[in-house]
Short mmCIF file of C-alpha atoms in Angstrom, two decimals:
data_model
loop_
_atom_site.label_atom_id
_atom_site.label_comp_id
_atom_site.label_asym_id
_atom_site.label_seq_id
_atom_site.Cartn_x
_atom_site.Cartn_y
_atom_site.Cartn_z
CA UNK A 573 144.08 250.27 209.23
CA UNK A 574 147.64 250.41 209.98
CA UNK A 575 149.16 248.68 212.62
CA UNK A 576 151.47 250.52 214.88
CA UNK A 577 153.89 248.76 217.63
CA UNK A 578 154.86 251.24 220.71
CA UNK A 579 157.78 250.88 222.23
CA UNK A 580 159.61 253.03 224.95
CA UNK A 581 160.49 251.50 228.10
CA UNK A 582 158.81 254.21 230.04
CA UNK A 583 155.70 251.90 230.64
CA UNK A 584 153.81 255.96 231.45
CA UNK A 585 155.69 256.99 227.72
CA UNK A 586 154.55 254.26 225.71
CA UNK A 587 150.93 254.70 227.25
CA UNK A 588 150.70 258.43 226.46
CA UNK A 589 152.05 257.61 222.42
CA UNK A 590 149.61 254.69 222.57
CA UNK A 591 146.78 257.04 223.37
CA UNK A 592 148.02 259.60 220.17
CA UNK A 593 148.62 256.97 217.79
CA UNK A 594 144.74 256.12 218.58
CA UNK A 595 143.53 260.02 218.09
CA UNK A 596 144.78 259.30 214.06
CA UNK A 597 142.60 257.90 211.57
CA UNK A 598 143.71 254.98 210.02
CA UNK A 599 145.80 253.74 212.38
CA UNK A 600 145.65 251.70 215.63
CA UNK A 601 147.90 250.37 218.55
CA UNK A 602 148.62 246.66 218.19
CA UNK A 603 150.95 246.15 220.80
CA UNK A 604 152.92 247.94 223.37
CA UNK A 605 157.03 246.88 223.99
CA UNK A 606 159.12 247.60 226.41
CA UNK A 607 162.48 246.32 225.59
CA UNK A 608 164.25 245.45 222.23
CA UNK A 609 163.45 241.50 222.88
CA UNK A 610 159.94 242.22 223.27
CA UNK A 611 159.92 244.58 220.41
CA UNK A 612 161.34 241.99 218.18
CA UNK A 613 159.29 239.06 219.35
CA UNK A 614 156.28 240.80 218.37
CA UNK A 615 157.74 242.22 215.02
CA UNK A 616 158.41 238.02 214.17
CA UNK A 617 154.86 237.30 214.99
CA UNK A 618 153.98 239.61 211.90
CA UNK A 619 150.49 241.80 211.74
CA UNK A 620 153.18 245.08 212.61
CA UNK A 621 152.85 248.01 209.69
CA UNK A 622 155.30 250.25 211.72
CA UNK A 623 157.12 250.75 215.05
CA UNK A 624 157.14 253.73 216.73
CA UNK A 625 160.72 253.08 218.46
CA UNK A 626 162.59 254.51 221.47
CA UNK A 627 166.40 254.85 221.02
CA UNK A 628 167.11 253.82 224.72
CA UNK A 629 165.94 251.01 225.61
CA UNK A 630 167.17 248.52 228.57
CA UNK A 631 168.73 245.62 226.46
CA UNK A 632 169.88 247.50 223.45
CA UNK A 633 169.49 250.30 221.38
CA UNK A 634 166.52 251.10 219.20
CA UNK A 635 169.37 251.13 216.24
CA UNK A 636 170.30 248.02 217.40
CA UNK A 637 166.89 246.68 217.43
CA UNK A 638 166.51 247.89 213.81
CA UNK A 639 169.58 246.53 212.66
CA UNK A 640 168.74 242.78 213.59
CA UNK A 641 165.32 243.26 212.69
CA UNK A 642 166.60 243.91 208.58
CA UNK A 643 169.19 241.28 209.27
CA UNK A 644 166.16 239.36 209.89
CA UNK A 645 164.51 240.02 206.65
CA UNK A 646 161.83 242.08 208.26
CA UNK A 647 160.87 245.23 206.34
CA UNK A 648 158.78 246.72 208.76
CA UNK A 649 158.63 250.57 208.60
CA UNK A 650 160.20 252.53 211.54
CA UNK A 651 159.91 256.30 213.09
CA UNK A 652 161.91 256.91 216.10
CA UNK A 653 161.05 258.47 219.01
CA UNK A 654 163.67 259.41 221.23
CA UNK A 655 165.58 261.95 223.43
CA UNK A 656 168.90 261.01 221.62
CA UNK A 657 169.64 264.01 219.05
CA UNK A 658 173.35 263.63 218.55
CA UNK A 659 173.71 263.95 214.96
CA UNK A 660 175.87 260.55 214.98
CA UNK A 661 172.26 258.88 215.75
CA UNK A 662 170.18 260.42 213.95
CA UNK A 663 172.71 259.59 210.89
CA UNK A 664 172.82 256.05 211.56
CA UNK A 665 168.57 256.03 212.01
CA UNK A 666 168.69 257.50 208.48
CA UNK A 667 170.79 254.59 207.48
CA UNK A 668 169.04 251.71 208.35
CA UNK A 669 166.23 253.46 206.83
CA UNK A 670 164.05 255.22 209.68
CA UNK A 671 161.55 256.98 208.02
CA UNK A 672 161.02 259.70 210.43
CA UNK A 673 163.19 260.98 213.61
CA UNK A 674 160.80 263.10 216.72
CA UNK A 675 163.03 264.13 219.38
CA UNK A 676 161.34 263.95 222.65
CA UNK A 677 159.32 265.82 223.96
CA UNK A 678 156.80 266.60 221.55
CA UNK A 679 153.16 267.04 221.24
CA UNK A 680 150.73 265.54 219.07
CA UNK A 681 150.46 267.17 216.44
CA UNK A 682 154.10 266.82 215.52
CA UNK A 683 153.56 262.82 215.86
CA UNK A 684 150.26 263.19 213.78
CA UNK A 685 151.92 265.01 210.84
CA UNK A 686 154.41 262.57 210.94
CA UNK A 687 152.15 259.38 210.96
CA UNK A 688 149.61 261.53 208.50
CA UNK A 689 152.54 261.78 205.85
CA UNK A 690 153.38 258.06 206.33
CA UNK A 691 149.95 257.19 205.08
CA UNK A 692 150.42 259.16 202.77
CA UNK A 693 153.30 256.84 201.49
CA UNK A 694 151.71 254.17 202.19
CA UNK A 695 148.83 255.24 199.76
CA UNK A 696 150.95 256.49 197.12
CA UNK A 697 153.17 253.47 196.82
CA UNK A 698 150.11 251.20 196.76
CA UNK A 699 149.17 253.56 194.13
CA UNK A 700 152.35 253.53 192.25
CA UNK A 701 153.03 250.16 192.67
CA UNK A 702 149.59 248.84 190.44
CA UNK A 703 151.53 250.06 187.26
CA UNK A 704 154.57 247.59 188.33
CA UNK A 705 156.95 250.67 187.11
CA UNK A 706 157.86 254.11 188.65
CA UNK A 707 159.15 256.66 186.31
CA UNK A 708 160.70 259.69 187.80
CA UNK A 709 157.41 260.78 188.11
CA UNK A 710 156.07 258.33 190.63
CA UNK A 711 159.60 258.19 191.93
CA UNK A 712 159.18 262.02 193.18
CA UNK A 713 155.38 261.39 194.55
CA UNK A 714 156.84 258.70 196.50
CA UNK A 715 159.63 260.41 198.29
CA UNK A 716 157.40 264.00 198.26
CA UNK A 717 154.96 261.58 200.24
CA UNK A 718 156.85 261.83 203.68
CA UNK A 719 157.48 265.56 203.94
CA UNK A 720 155.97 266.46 207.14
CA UNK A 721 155.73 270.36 206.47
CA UNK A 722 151.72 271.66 206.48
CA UNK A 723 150.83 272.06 203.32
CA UNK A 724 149.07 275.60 202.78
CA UNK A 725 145.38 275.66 203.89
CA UNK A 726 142.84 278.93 203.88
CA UNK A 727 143.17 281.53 206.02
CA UNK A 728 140.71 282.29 208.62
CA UNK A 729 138.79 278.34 208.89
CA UNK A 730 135.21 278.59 209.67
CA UNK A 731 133.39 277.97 212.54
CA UNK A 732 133.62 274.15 213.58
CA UNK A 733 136.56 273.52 210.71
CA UNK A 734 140.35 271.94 212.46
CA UNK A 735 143.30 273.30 211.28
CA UNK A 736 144.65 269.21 211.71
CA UNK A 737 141.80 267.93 209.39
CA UNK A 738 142.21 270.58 206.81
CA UNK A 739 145.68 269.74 206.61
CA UNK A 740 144.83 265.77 206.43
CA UNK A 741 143.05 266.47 203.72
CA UNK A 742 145.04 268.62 201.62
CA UNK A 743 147.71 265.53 201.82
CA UNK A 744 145.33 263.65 200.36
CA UNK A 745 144.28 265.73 197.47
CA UNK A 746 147.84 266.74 197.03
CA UNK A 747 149.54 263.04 196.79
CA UNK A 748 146.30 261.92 194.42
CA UNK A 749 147.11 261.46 191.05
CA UNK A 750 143.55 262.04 190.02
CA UNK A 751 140.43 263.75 191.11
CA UNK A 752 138.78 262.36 194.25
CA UNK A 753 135.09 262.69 195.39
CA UNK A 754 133.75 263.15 198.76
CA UNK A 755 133.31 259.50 199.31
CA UNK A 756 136.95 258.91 198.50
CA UNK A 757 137.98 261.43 200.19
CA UNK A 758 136.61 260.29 203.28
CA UNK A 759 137.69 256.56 202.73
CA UNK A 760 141.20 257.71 202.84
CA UNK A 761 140.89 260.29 205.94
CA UNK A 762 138.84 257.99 208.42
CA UNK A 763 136.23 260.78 208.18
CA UNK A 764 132.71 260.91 207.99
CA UNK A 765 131.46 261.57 203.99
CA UNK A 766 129.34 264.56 205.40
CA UNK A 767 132.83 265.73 207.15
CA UNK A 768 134.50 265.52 204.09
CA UNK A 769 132.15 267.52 202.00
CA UNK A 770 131.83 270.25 204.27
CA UNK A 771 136.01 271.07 203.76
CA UNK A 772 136.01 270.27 200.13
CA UNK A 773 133.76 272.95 199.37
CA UNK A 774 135.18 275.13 202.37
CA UNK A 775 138.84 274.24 200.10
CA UNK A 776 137.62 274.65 196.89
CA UNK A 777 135.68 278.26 197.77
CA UNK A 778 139.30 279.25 198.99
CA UNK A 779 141.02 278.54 195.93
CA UNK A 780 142.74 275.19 197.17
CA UNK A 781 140.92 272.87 195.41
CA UNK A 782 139.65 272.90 191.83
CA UNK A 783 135.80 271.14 191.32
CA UNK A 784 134.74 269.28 188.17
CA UNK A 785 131.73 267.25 187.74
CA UNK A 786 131.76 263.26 186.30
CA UNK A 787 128.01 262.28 184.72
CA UNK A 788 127.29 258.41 185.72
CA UNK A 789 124.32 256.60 184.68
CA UNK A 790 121.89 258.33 187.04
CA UNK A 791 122.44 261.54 185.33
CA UNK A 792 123.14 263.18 188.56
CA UNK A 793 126.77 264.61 188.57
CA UNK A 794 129.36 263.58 190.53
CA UNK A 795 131.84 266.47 192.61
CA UNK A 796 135.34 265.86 192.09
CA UNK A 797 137.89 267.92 193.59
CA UNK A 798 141.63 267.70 192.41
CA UNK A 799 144.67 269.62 194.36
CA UNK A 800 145.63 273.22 193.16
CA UNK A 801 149.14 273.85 193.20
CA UNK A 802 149.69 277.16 195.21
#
């Protein structure tokens, strides 16, 4: 699971992001803030994967926040949300190394694409980082990780299929670096195994996804499905 700090100091706000950040597999709410001294104070305590971070806040800035929290030495990952879309602040958010920018308001989906492709980075770096060196490669998978535009899905989903978890997992198939079963699949959605077998084949009917089969000891094959580049 990943971690996720609120903070807005709209107490209503930071209830309402709570309750999406809760709607996404994988991650979970583990602790609200309301001002940049309570934001910090919980960032020392560690057990914080990311901060979802307000730009306005009654003591300081969100920047500002960020700013002492690398003077710190704390790497933790940040995405603001904000009203503030000057381009002066969203330049210095890309500086201190904000990893995504939502201007306010915005609905849920745009905050789930956002934290969807920041799992995806998470996974691909933990991926990455086994072979203790990137080449350009693994370089390019790592940055291609946090685009947040869908990737292409079927036309015309079936009865009872999300346009949301189609997308979720096409990330996942696209970022792999190998073919994936069902069970995988699922283990890096948040979805049930069933779930995840009824889009793979719905994906790999359309085209999306290309199946091959991997013969264990049982003799019974297993499905794997690998990303087709459109």
């Amino acid at each position: 699971m990943i971690d996720v700090l609120v903070v807005d100091d709209d107490f209503r706000v930071a209830e309402i992001n709570a309750k999406y950040v809760g709607k996404v597999p994988g991650f979970r709410v583990a602790a609200r803030a309301h001002s940049a001294a309570q934001a910090l104070a919980t960032v020392q305590r560690g057990g914080v994967d990311l901060v979802l971070l307000d730009h306005y806040l009654p003591d300081q800035t969100g920047l500002d926040l960020v700013h002492r929290m690398r003077e710190q030495g704390h790497g933790t990952d940040v995405i603001m949300i904000t009203a503030a879309s000057d381009v002066t602040t969203v330049q210095a958010a890309m500086r201190l190394g904000a990893l995504h920018y939502l201007v306010k308001p915005f609905t849920f989906a745009a905050l789930r694409t956002r934290l969807d492709s920041y799992a995806a980075l998470r996974r691909t770096v933990d991926r990455v980082g086994g072979r203790g060196v990137a080449g350009q490669e693994q370089v390019d998978r790592i940055f291609a990780a946090l685009r947040t535009t869908p990737l292409p899905a079927s036309p015309g989903l079936p009865s009872g299929h999300s346009e949301p978890t189609t997308d979720l997992i096409c990330r996942v198939l696209h970022h792999a670096d190998r073919p994936l079963s069902a069970h995988e699949v699922a283990a890096e959605t948040g979805l049930s195994r069933s779930t995840a077998q009824r889009y793979l084949r719905h994906l790999e009917q359309a085209g999306r996804l290309r199946l091959s089969l991997r013969y264990g000891d049982t003799g019974r094959p297993e499905h794997r499905y690998a990303w087709v580049a459109p």
